[in-house]
Amino acid sequence: MIGSIIALLIIAAITSIGHSWRSRFSLTFILLACGFYLFTSPLTGPFHGYWLPFFGAAIFNLIWAAKCEDEVGVQSSIICILIALVTIAWAGLVYSGIFQDDAYRRIIREVPVKKVSWKNELVEVKDDTKKILALSENMAKIRGERVLATDSLGASYHIGRVSAQRVGDEIVFAGALEFNGPFQWMFKKSIPGYVVINAQDELASAKDVVSQEIVYSPSAYFNKDLRRHLWLHGYSRKNISEMNFEVDDAGKGWWICTISKPIIGWSADKIEGIAMVEPTTGEITFYKKDEVPEWVDRVVPENVFKKRVSWYGCYTNGFWASLGLGDKQELFKLSSDIWLTWNKQGEAQWCVSCKNYGSTDSSLARVYLMDTRTEEITFFELNGAPINNKAAKAKAEGLVNDLKWKAENPILYAVDGQPTWIMTLTMSSTTEKGGSYSNGEVAAIACVNYQKEIRTYKTDKKSVIADYCALLQEERNNDIDQVGEFFLDPWIWF
């Protein structure tokens, strides 16, 4: 009601100005600037985003002047539109990699990139298959939705974003329930809790909704909207890069919001820390990056990791080298999907495989890893002609072409001393148009060697690891036999 009255007053004020273009433009700009400040995302970067209301005011007044046949107003509006477009194009060029490659290099050099051995990074799972993450984010979300159907909560809520995290000694997927829409928010006012699914058990499902009142949420409205709540409490000039629901070791859920600020134009977000929001009261506690509580797994968003590795691959030898016009040595590009895993020390890491610059195949030259709390980047190399996770998925699905199962969540582990892609094969359902999609039901677990044609699948983790190790041993025996035949064959020596 109040919003409608304000809107009517605004329209009345604008129409009362008549044909005075300057007054109408100024008032429109002020109103749009206030609207952007109050109702949209934080206006960070060059000009603090005020070019948007400037551009909007010019468009509005162009339409108004054309309707009123105000020739001067039309010309003035067109000039303002051109000024806005030229200014933004200029800023986009100035802050692009063409002129800012040194700045991007300085950013990636702030945290030294260290080379490590894959033997020190990849978790050995031959004798402990529990360490294998068997579920993907999509599978966990599907299983969480089933709980809502059985608890009759599906009419008002749905499962929001679920994220992998360590809670105690287990790695789980946790996600808060979200409102289905504005009417559900108006009548319910709060969310009853969150769901937890064990990520290491291929048969796991969410047992029940964990009870915890959640008032502040991304799906709430007005001042209860989580992002707006942060804007109104000192974060209107910051980027809220990511909002994750994480559970502490005592079983209490918190909103973990990564706070950052662009330092090169609109990009190159520098993470300043996290804002930890209590879901019921809305109390906000800010922690600098080096002060984050130990139980928090994700400070660095996936997109920040992706950009940092991309810059490292592109700008090591300057911008022009990335276009093939200079020294392309040491340049590389991302060649796979990003995955999240935990290393031998129990630290969460973003991982991605990369290939040499100019390569067009599915090879893997390096694997880059970033600590999700400290932004520390490491990498390791694999001998031979290793494949990335996309190619591994294709090889695993090739084992079950007739069944049309889908491979999900391929992660690189060590199995009996061999880097191995391990993933889940899920059953697929058919759409009305003849397509197919994963329905979240686990059909099997697959192992694909990182470079050799050794691959297999079984219905559970222990069986597939045992079968895969048997195949590895069989190949080793064949290699020994071939070496023996070489030395025992008398014709070879003459």
Short mmCIF file of C-alpha atoms in Angstrom, two decimals:
data_model
loop_
_atom_site.label_atom_id
_atom_site.label_comp_id
_atom_site.label_asym_id
_atom_site.label_seq_id
_atom_site.Cartn_x
_atom_site.Cartn_y
_atom_site.Cartn_z
CA MET A 1 0.00 0.00 0.00
CA ILE A 2 2.75 2.46 1.00
CA GLY A 3 4.73 1.54 -2.14
CA SER A 4 1.69 2.25 -4.34
CA ILE A 5 1.18 5.67 -2.73
CA ILE A 6 4.85 6.56 -3.19
CA ALA A 7 4.69 5.47 -6.84
CA LEU A 8 1.62 7.66 -7.45
CA LEU A 9 3.34 10.65 -5.81
CA ILE A 10 6.40 10.12 -7.99
CA ILE A 11 4.31 9.99 -11.18
CA ALA A 12 2.41 13.11 -10.10
CA ALA A 13 5.66 14.96 -9.40
CA ILE A 14 7.12 14.07 -12.78
CA THR A 15 4.02 14.99 -14.76
CA SER A 16 3.67 18.30 -12.90
CA ILE A 17 7.05 19.45 -14.16
CA GLY A 18 5.73 19.70 -17.67
CA HIS A 19 8.17 20.16 -20.51
CA SER A 20 11.19 21.33 -18.48
CA TRP A 21 13.70 18.70 -19.61
CA ARG A 22 16.43 19.57 -17.09
CA SER A 23 14.10 19.44 -14.11
CA ARG A 24 12.46 16.24 -15.30
CA PHE A 25 15.82 14.56 -15.96
CA SER A 26 17.24 15.63 -12.58
CA LEU A 27 14.20 14.38 -10.67
CA THR A 28 14.14 11.09 -12.59
CA PHE A 29 17.84 10.54 -11.97
CA ILE A 30 17.49 11.21 -8.22
CA LEU A 31 14.48 8.89 -7.91
CA LEU A 32 16.18 6.09 -9.86
CA ALA A 33 19.42 6.51 -7.90
CA CYS A 34 17.49 6.18 -4.62
CA GLY A 35 15.64 3.16 -6.00
CA PHE A 36 18.87 1.44 -7.08
CA TYR A 37 20.45 2.16 -3.72
CA LEU A 38 17.51 0.81 -1.71
CA PHE A 39 16.27 -2.09 -3.81
CA THR A 40 19.13 -3.52 -5.86
CA SER A 41 22.50 -5.15 -5.27
CA PRO A 42 25.40 -3.07 -3.92
CA LEU A 43 26.64 -0.54 -6.43
CA THR A 44 30.37 -1.27 -6.47
CA GLY A 45 33.00 -0.60 -9.09
CA PRO A 46 33.61 2.48 -11.27
CA PHE A 47 31.11 5.33 -10.73
CA HIS A 48 29.56 3.18 -7.96
CA GLY A 49 26.91 2.07 -10.45
CA TYR A 50 25.35 5.51 -10.82
CA TRP A 51 25.62 5.27 -14.57
CA LEU A 52 22.61 2.94 -14.39
CA PRO A 53 20.13 5.56 -13.09
CA PHE A 54 21.76 8.11 -15.42
CA PHE A 55 21.12 5.83 -18.38
CA GLY A 56 17.61 5.00 -17.14
CA ALA A 57 16.74 8.68 -16.69
CA ALA A 58 17.94 9.42 -20.24
CA ILE A 59 15.81 6.59 -21.70
CA PHE A 60 12.72 7.69 -19.74
CA ASN A 61 13.10 11.32 -20.81
CA LEU A 62 13.72 10.33 -24.43
CA ILE A 63 10.36 8.53 -24.48
CA TRP A 64 8.67 11.39 -22.64
CA ALA A 65 10.14 14.08 -24.91
CA ALA A 66 9.21 12.12 -28.05
CA LYS A 67 5.63 11.78 -26.78
CA CYS A 68 5.44 15.53 -26.05
CA GLU A 69 7.15 16.38 -29.37
CA ASP A 70 9.91 18.17 -27.47
CA GLU A 71 12.72 18.31 -30.03
CA VAL A 72 15.27 19.80 -27.62
CA GLY A 73 14.39 17.15 -25.02
CA VAL A 74 14.85 14.36 -27.56
CA GLN A 75 18.27 15.65 -28.62
CA SER A 76 19.39 16.16 -25.02
CA SER A 77 18.27 12.64 -24.05
CA ILE A 78 20.12 11.09 -26.98
CA ILE A 79 23.28 12.97 -26.01
CA CYS A 80 22.97 11.66 -22.41
CA ILE A 81 22.47 8.11 -23.65
CA LEU A 82 25.58 8.38 -25.82
CA ILE A 83 27.57 9.83 -22.91
CA ALA A 84 26.54 6.89 -20.69
CA LEU A 85 27.39 4.29 -23.35
CA VAL A 86 30.74 5.86 -24.24
CA THR A 87 31.70 6.23 -20.56
CA ILE A 88 30.94 2.61 -19.77
CA ALA A 89 32.71 1.39 -22.93
CA TRP A 90 35.74 3.50 -21.98
CA ALA A 91 35.75 2.14 -18.42
CA GLY A 92 35.36 -1.43 -19.71
CA LEU A 93 38.35 -0.97 -22.02
CA VAL A 94 40.54 0.76 -19.42
CA TYR A 95 39.88 -1.95 -16.83
CA SER A 96 40.24 -4.85 -19.28
CA GLY A 97 43.18 -7.23 -19.47
CA ILE A 98 44.68 -5.19 -22.33
CA PHE A 99 45.71 -2.41 -19.95
CA GLN A 100 45.44 -4.16 -16.59
CA ASP A 101 47.45 -7.35 -17.18
CA ASP A 102 50.12 -6.08 -14.75
CA ALA A 103 47.45 -5.52 -12.11
CA TYR A 104 46.10 -9.04 -12.60
CA ARG A 105 49.63 -10.43 -12.32
CA ARG A 106 50.15 -8.54 -9.06
CA ILE A 107 46.97 -10.08 -7.66
CA ILE A 108 47.97 -13.65 -8.48
CA ARG A 109 51.48 -13.05 -7.15
CA GLU A 110 50.15 -11.93 -3.76
CA VAL A 111 49.63 -15.62 -2.98
CA PRO A 112 52.59 -17.70 -4.29
CA VAL A 113 51.63 -20.67 -6.44
CA LYS A 114 53.52 -23.74 -5.23
CA LYS A 115 54.22 -26.97 -7.07
CA VAL A 116 53.49 -30.11 -5.05
CA SER A 117 53.44 -33.86 -5.65
CA TRP A 118 50.13 -35.54 -6.37
CA LYS A 119 51.17 -38.26 -3.94
CA ASN A 120 50.96 -35.69 -1.14
CA GLU A 121 47.62 -34.27 -2.29
CA LEU A 122 45.42 -37.10 -3.57
CA VAL A 123 43.67 -39.09 -0.86
CA GLU A 124 44.37 -42.84 -0.99
CA VAL A 125 41.04 -44.69 -0.78
CA LYS A 126 42.02 -48.32 -1.41
CA ASP A 127 41.71 -49.26 2.26
CA ASP A 128 39.16 -46.62 3.28
CA THR A 129 36.36 -46.16 0.77
CA LYS A 130 34.45 -43.98 3.24
CA LYS A 131 36.63 -41.06 2.12
CA ILE A 132 35.04 -41.16 -1.34
CA LEU A 133 32.40 -38.48 -1.89
CA ALA A 134 29.61 -40.45 -3.53
CA LEU A 135 26.93 -37.77 -3.94
CA SER A 136 26.81 -34.65 -6.07
CA GLU A 137 25.06 -31.41 -5.13
CA ASN A 138 22.22 -32.26 -7.50
CA MET A 139 21.74 -35.73 -6.00
CA ALA A 140 21.76 -34.35 -2.46
CA LYS A 141 19.14 -31.75 -3.33
CA ILE A 142 16.85 -34.35 -4.90
CA ARG A 143 17.07 -36.50 -1.77
CA GLY A 144 16.37 -33.52 0.45
CA GLU A 145 13.22 -32.69 -1.52
CA ARG A 146 11.86 -36.16 -0.78
CA VAL A 147 11.88 -35.36 2.94
CA LEU A 148 9.63 -32.36 2.32
CA ALA A 149 7.17 -34.57 0.47
CA THR A 150 6.93 -37.02 3.36
CA ASP A 151 6.71 -34.26 6.00
CA SER A 152 4.00 -32.33 4.09
CA LEU A 153 6.28 -29.29 3.96
CA GLY A 154 6.50 -29.19 0.17
CA ALA A 155 3.48 -26.90 -0.17
CA SER A 156 5.27 -24.04 1.58
CA TYR A 157 8.99 -24.77 1.27
CA HIS A 158 11.64 -26.19 -1.01
CA ILE A 159 15.30 -27.08 -0.53
CA GLY A 160 17.55 -24.14 -1.26
CA ARG A 161 21.18 -24.35 -2.22
CA VAL A 162 23.00 -27.28 -0.61
CA SER A 163 26.75 -27.15 -0.11
CA ALA A 164 29.34 -29.76 0.82
CA GLN A 165 31.01 -29.19 4.19
CA ARG A 166 32.72 -31.01 7.02
CA VAL A 167 30.66 -31.38 10.19
CA GLY A 168 32.62 -33.19 12.87
CA ASP A 169 34.28 -36.18 11.22
CA GLU A 170 31.84 -36.46 8.31
CA ILE A 171 31.47 -34.63 5.02
CA VAL A 172 27.83 -33.78 4.40
CA PHE A 173 25.59 -31.69 2.22
CA ALA A 174 23.58 -29.16 4.21
CA GLY A 175 20.96 -26.73 2.98
CA ALA A 176 18.27 -24.57 4.54
CA LEU A 177 14.67 -24.78 3.45
CA GLU A 178 13.40 -21.81 1.43
CA PHE A 179 9.98 -20.22 0.93
CA ASN A 180 8.11 -21.19 -2.23
CA GLY A 181 6.95 -17.61 -2.78
CA PRO A 182 5.71 -14.34 -1.22
CA PHE A 183 2.41 -15.75 0.03
CA GLN A 184 4.12 -18.59 1.86
CA TRP A 185 6.44 -16.03 3.46
CA MET A 186 3.51 -13.82 4.47
CA PHE A 187 1.65 -16.64 6.21
CA LYS A 188 4.56 -18.67 7.61
CA LYS A 189 7.00 -15.85 8.49
CA SER A 190 9.82 -18.30 9.27
CA ILE A 191 11.43 -21.52 8.02
CA PRO A 192 11.34 -24.62 10.26
CA GLY A 193 14.92 -25.81 9.68
CA TYR A 194 17.43 -27.41 7.34
CA VAL A 195 18.39 -30.81 5.92
CA VAL A 196 21.65 -32.76 6.13
CA ILE A 197 22.67 -35.59 3.77
CA ASN A 198 25.82 -37.68 4.20
CA ALA A 199 27.98 -37.03 1.11
CA GLN A 200 30.12 -40.15 1.65
CA ASP A 201 27.27 -42.68 1.55
CA GLU A 202 25.79 -43.43 -1.87
CA LEU A 203 22.63 -44.75 -0.21
CA ALA A 204 22.21 -41.86 2.24
CA SER A 205 19.09 -39.72 2.38
CA ALA A 206 17.97 -36.86 4.59
CA LYS A 207 16.34 -38.52 7.59
CA ASP A 208 14.32 -35.50 8.69
CA VAL A 209 14.31 -31.72 8.76
CA VAL A 210 16.64 -30.52 11.52
CA SER A 211 14.61 -28.13 13.64
CA GLN A 212 15.91 -24.53 13.73
CA GLU A 213 13.87 -21.39 13.19
CA ILE A 214 15.19 -19.41 10.21
CA VAL A 215 13.78 -15.89 9.86
CA TYR A 216 16.44 -14.28 7.65
CA SER A 217 16.75 -16.06 4.32
CA PRO A 218 17.50 -15.36 0.63
CA SER A 219 13.87 -16.30 -0.11
CA ALA A 220 12.33 -13.97 2.51
CA TYR A 221 11.10 -10.50 1.62
CA PHE A 222 11.69 -6.87 2.60
CA ASN A 223 14.00 -6.48 5.61
CA LYS A 224 14.03 -10.23 6.29
CA ASP A 225 15.71 -10.88 2.95
CA LEU A 226 19.25 -11.96 3.85
CA ARG A 227 21.02 -9.88 1.21
CA ARG A 228 18.94 -6.77 1.97
CA HIS A 229 19.57 -7.31 5.69
CA LEU A 230 23.31 -7.11 4.99
CA TRP A 231 22.89 -4.01 2.80
CA LEU A 232 21.09 -2.19 5.61
CA HIS A 233 23.78 -3.05 8.15
CA GLY A 234 26.91 -1.61 6.61
CA TYR A 235 27.51 -3.74 3.50
CA SER A 236 25.88 -1.55 0.83
CA ARG A 237 29.29 -0.77 -0.70
CA LYS A 238 30.56 -4.34 -0.69
CA ASN A 239 30.01 -7.35 -2.91
CA ILE A 240 28.26 -10.25 -1.22
CA SER A 241 29.99 -12.86 -3.35
CA GLU A 242 28.36 -15.98 -1.91
CA MET A 243 25.83 -16.97 0.75
CA ASN A 244 26.22 -20.50 2.11
CA PHE A 245 24.34 -22.26 4.87
CA GLU A 246 26.90 -24.02 7.06
CA VAL A 247 26.45 -26.09 10.19
CA ASP A 248 28.88 -25.85 13.11
CA ASP A 249 30.10 -28.83 15.10
CA ALA A 250 27.30 -28.33 17.64
CA GLY A 251 24.65 -28.75 14.91
CA LYS A 252 23.59 -25.10 14.67
CA GLY A 253 23.19 -23.57 11.22
CA TRP A 254 24.59 -20.18 10.19
CA TRP A 255 24.57 -18.05 7.05
CA ILE A 256 28.18 -17.62 5.87
CA CYS A 257 28.37 -14.65 3.49
CA THR A 258 31.64 -13.89 1.70
CA ILE A 259 32.35 -10.14 1.64
CA SER A 260 34.57 -8.77 -1.12
CA LYS A 261 35.31 -5.63 -3.06
CA PRO A 262 36.39 -5.21 -6.71
CA ILE A 263 39.83 -3.67 -7.07
CA ILE A 264 40.10 -3.56 -10.90
CA GLY A 265 36.99 -1.96 -12.31
CA TRP A 266 34.05 -4.24 -11.68
CA SER A 267 36.17 -7.38 -11.36
CA ALA A 268 39.05 -8.84 -9.35
CA ASP A 269 37.11 -9.25 -6.12
CA LYS A 270 39.39 -9.07 -3.10
CA ILE A 271 37.97 -11.13 -0.26
CA GLU A 272 37.91 -9.14 2.97
CA GLY A 273 36.29 -11.78 5.17
CA ILE A 274 32.91 -13.26 6.00
CA ALA A 275 29.75 -11.93 7.58
CA MET A 276 28.29 -14.69 9.77
CA VAL A 277 24.55 -14.17 10.22
CA GLU A 278 22.48 -15.84 12.95
CA PRO A 279 19.40 -17.07 11.02
CA THR A 280 16.82 -16.34 13.75
CA THR A 281 17.88 -12.99 15.18
CA GLY A 282 19.79 -11.63 12.20
CA GLU A 283 22.82 -10.77 14.35
CA ILE A 284 25.85 -10.16 12.10
CA THR A 285 29.43 -10.94 13.10
CA PHE A 286 32.24 -10.00 10.73
CA TYR A 287 35.44 -12.03 10.64
CA LYS A 288 38.54 -11.09 8.69
CA LYS A 289 39.88 -13.80 6.41
CA ASP A 290 42.54 -14.87 8.91
CA GLU A 291 40.07 -14.88 11.83
CA VAL A 292 37.37 -17.17 10.41
CA PRO A 293 36.24 -19.92 12.84
CA GLU A 294 37.79 -23.33 12.19
CA TRP A 295 34.48 -25.05 11.43
CA VAL A 296 33.74 -22.77 8.46
CA ASP A 297 34.72 -24.57 5.25
CA ARG A 298 33.96 -22.11 2.47
CA VAL A 299 35.30 -18.58 2.49
CA VAL A 300 36.44 -18.47 -1.14
CA PRO A 301 33.62 -18.81 -3.72
CA GLU A 302 34.02 -21.10 -6.71
CA ASN A 303 33.96 -18.21 -9.21
CA VAL A 304 36.87 -16.46 -7.43
CA PHE A 305 38.98 -19.62 -7.72
CA LYS A 306 38.06 -19.98 -11.39
CA LYS A 307 39.05 -16.40 -12.19
CA ARG A 308 42.33 -16.56 -10.28
CA VAL A 309 43.48 -19.69 -12.07
CA SER A 310 42.36 -18.25 -15.43
CA TRP A 311 44.35 -15.07 -14.83
CA TYR A 312 47.38 -17.09 -13.81
CA GLY A 313 47.12 -19.05 -17.05
CA CYS A 314 46.51 -15.99 -19.27
CA TYR A 315 48.56 -13.10 -17.90
CA THR A 316 51.80 -14.78 -16.77
CA ASN A 317 53.55 -13.44 -19.90
CA GLY A 318 51.30 -10.45 -20.50
CA PHE A 319 47.98 -9.92 -22.26
CA TRP A 320 49.23 -10.21 -25.83
CA ALA A 321 50.77 -13.60 -25.18
CA SER A 322 47.30 -14.86 -24.24
CA LEU A 323 46.19 -13.96 -27.78
CA GLY A 324 49.03 -15.96 -29.30
CA LEU A 325 51.10 -12.85 -30.16
CA GLY A 326 53.90 -13.41 -27.69
CA ASP A 327 55.66 -15.98 -25.57
CA LYS A 328 53.12 -18.74 -24.88
CA GLN A 329 55.36 -20.79 -22.64
CA GLU A 330 53.85 -21.53 -19.23
CA LEU A 331 50.40 -20.47 -20.46
CA PHE A 332 47.43 -22.74 -19.90
CA LYS A 333 43.65 -22.71 -19.76
CA LEU A 334 40.97 -24.50 -17.81
CA SER A 335 39.92 -27.80 -19.36
CA SER A 336 37.39 -29.28 -16.95
CA ASP A 337 34.59 -28.64 -14.51
CA ILE A 338 35.58 -27.48 -11.02
CA TRP A 339 35.20 -29.92 -8.15
CA LEU A 340 35.40 -29.63 -4.36
CA THR A 341 37.29 -32.15 -2.27
CA TRP A 342 39.17 -32.56 1.00
CA ASN A 343 42.89 -33.33 1.09
CA LYS A 344 44.87 -35.60 3.42
CA GLN A 345 44.98 -32.88 6.07
CA GLY A 346 41.20 -32.53 6.03
CA GLU A 347 41.29 -29.11 4.32
CA ALA A 348 38.65 -28.23 1.73
CA GLN A 349 40.02 -27.42 -1.73
CA TRP A 350 38.66 -26.20 -5.03
CA CYS A 351 40.23 -28.20 -7.88
CA VAL A 352 40.35 -27.85 -11.65
CA SER A 353 42.39 -29.50 -14.38
CA CYS A 354 44.14 -27.36 -16.98
CA LYS A 355 45.71 -28.01 -20.36
CA ASN A 356 48.45 -26.29 -22.31
CA TYR A 357 47.52 -23.16 -24.20
CA GLY A 358 46.37 -23.97 -27.71
CA SER A 359 45.54 -27.60 -26.95
CA THR A 360 42.14 -28.69 -28.27
CA ASP A 361 41.87 -32.18 -26.82
CA SER A 362 40.71 -33.43 -23.40
CA SER A 363 44.21 -33.75 -21.98
CA LEU A 364 45.28 -32.72 -18.51
CA ALA A 365 48.62 -30.97 -18.02
CA ARG A 366 48.17 -29.77 -14.46
CA VAL A 367 45.68 -29.81 -11.62
CA TYR A 368 45.32 -26.55 -9.69
CA LEU A 369 44.01 -26.49 -6.14
CA MET A 370 42.97 -23.61 -3.89
CA ASP A 371 42.39 -23.76 -0.15
CA THR A 372 38.80 -22.59 0.35
CA ARG A 373 39.75 -20.66 3.49
CA THR A 374 43.15 -19.09 2.78
CA GLU A 375 43.20 -18.75 -1.07
CA GLU A 376 46.56 -20.56 -1.12
CA ILE A 377 47.09 -22.09 -4.59
CA THR A 378 49.08 -25.22 -5.36
CA PHE A 379 49.38 -27.43 -8.44
CA PHE A 380 50.69 -30.82 -9.43
CA GLU A 381 51.48 -32.49 -12.73
CA LEU A 382 50.75 -36.03 -13.93
CA ASN A 383 52.98 -38.09 -16.20
CA GLY A 384 51.92 -39.55 -19.50
CA ALA A 385 48.75 -38.36 -21.23
CA PRO A 386 46.22 -37.91 -18.41
CA ILE A 387 42.57 -37.10 -19.11
CA ASN A 388 40.37 -34.48 -17.46
CA ASN A 389 37.10 -35.15 -15.63
CA LYS A 390 34.95 -34.51 -18.69
CA ALA A 391 36.73 -37.25 -20.63
CA ALA A 392 36.57 -39.51 -17.58
CA LYS A 393 32.80 -39.04 -17.41
CA ALA A 394 32.51 -39.97 -21.08
CA LYS A 395 34.58 -43.12 -20.51
CA ALA A 396 32.45 -44.13 -17.53
CA GLU A 397 29.20 -43.56 -19.42
CA GLY A 398 30.67 -45.58 -22.30
CA LEU A 399 30.62 -48.63 -20.02
CA VAL A 400 26.83 -48.39 -19.72
CA ASN A 401 25.71 -46.97 -23.06
CA ASP A 402 22.76 -49.33 -23.27
CA LEU A 403 21.52 -48.32 -19.80
CA LYS A 404 21.87 -44.55 -20.43
CA TRP A 405 23.17 -43.86 -16.95
CA LYS A 406 24.65 -40.45 -16.20
CA ALA A 407 28.06 -39.92 -14.59
CA GLU A 408 28.15 -37.30 -11.84
CA ASN A 409 30.68 -35.75 -9.50
CA PRO A 410 34.00 -37.12 -10.87
CA ILE A 411 36.78 -36.52 -8.34
CA LEU A 412 40.45 -37.46 -8.58
CA TYR A 413 41.68 -39.85 -5.89
CA ALA A 414 44.63 -42.23 -5.47
CA VAL A 415 43.76 -45.93 -5.69
CA ASP A 416 46.58 -48.40 -5.08
CA GLY A 417 49.10 -45.71 -6.02
CA GLN A 418 47.32 -44.70 -9.25
CA PRO A 419 45.52 -41.37 -9.83
CA THR A 420 41.93 -42.40 -10.55
CA TRP A 421 38.70 -40.63 -11.37
CA ILE A 422 35.88 -41.94 -9.17
CA MET A 423 32.29 -40.94 -9.88
CA THR A 424 28.69 -41.97 -9.36
CA LEU A 425 26.53 -43.40 -12.13
CA THR A 426 22.91 -42.34 -11.71
CA MET A 427 19.78 -43.63 -13.37
CA SER A 428 18.11 -41.34 -15.88
CA SER A 429 14.50 -40.48 -16.60
CA THR A 430 13.05 -39.48 -19.94
CA THR A 431 11.40 -36.11 -20.58
CA GLU A 432 8.28 -35.57 -22.67
CA LYS A 433 10.45 -34.30 -25.53
CA GLY A 434 12.60 -37.43 -25.54
CA GLY A 435 15.55 -36.05 -23.59
CA SER A 436 16.96 -37.54 -20.41
CA TYR A 437 18.06 -36.27 -17.02
CA SER A 438 19.49 -37.72 -13.83
CA ASN A 439 16.84 -38.64 -11.28
CA GLY A 440 19.31 -38.86 -8.39
CA GLU A 441 19.06 -42.63 -7.93
CA VAL A 442 22.51 -44.22 -7.61
CA ALA A 443 22.97 -47.10 -10.01
CA ALA A 444 26.70 -47.75 -9.57
CA ILE A 445 30.11 -46.32 -8.73
CA ALA A 446 32.71 -46.11 -11.52
CA CYS A 447 36.52 -45.92 -11.53
CA VAL A 448 38.45 -44.60 -14.54
CA ASN A 449 42.26 -44.56 -14.65
CA TYR A 450 43.79 -41.15 -15.32
CA GLN A 451 45.64 -42.34 -18.45
CA LYS A 452 45.28 -46.07 -19.04
CA GLU A 453 42.30 -47.88 -20.51
CA ILE A 454 41.39 -49.35 -17.15
CA ARG A 455 37.82 -48.68 -16.07
CA THR A 456 35.09 -50.53 -14.26
CA TYR A 457 31.89 -50.07 -12.32
CA LYS A 458 30.07 -51.88 -9.53
CA THR A 459 27.02 -51.27 -7.37
CA ASP A 460 28.94 -50.04 -4.30
CA LYS A 461 32.25 -48.39 -3.42
CA LYS A 462 34.00 -51.37 -1.84
CA SER A 463 33.20 -53.67 -4.76
CA VAL A 464 34.34 -51.24 -7.43
CA ILE A 465 37.61 -50.46 -5.63
CA ALA A 466 38.34 -54.20 -5.24
CA ASP A 467 37.59 -54.86 -8.92
CA TYR A 468 39.64 -51.85 -10.04
CA CYS A 469 42.64 -52.93 -7.93
CA ALA A 470 42.40 -56.41 -9.46
CA LEU A 471 42.55 -54.88 -12.95
CA LEU A 472 45.59 -52.82 -11.96
CA GLN A 473 47.33 -55.91 -10.62
CA GLU A 474 46.49 -57.84 -13.76
CA GLU A 475 48.10 -55.16 -15.89
CA ARG A 476 51.20 -55.14 -13.68
CA ASN A 477 51.50 -58.92 -14.07
CA ASN A 478 51.20 -58.61 -17.86
CA ASP A 479 53.95 -55.98 -17.87
CA ILE A 480 56.21 -58.30 -15.86
CA ASP A 481 55.49 -61.20 -18.24
CA GLN A 482 56.34 -59.06 -21.27
CA VAL A 483 59.65 -57.99 -19.70
CA GLY A 484 60.46 -61.62 -18.89
CA GLU A 485 59.69 -62.74 -22.45
CA PHE A 486 61.96 -60.01 -23.76
CA PHE A 487 65.00 -61.26 -21.84
CA LEU A 488 64.24 -64.98 -22.29
CA ASP A 489 63.63 -64.89 -26.04
CA PRO A 490 66.97 -65.97 -27.62
CA TRP A 491 66.14 -64.54 -31.04
CA ILE A 492 66.14 -61.01 -29.60
CA TRP A 493 69.88 -61.18 -28.96
CA PHE A 494 70.83 -62.16 -32.54
#
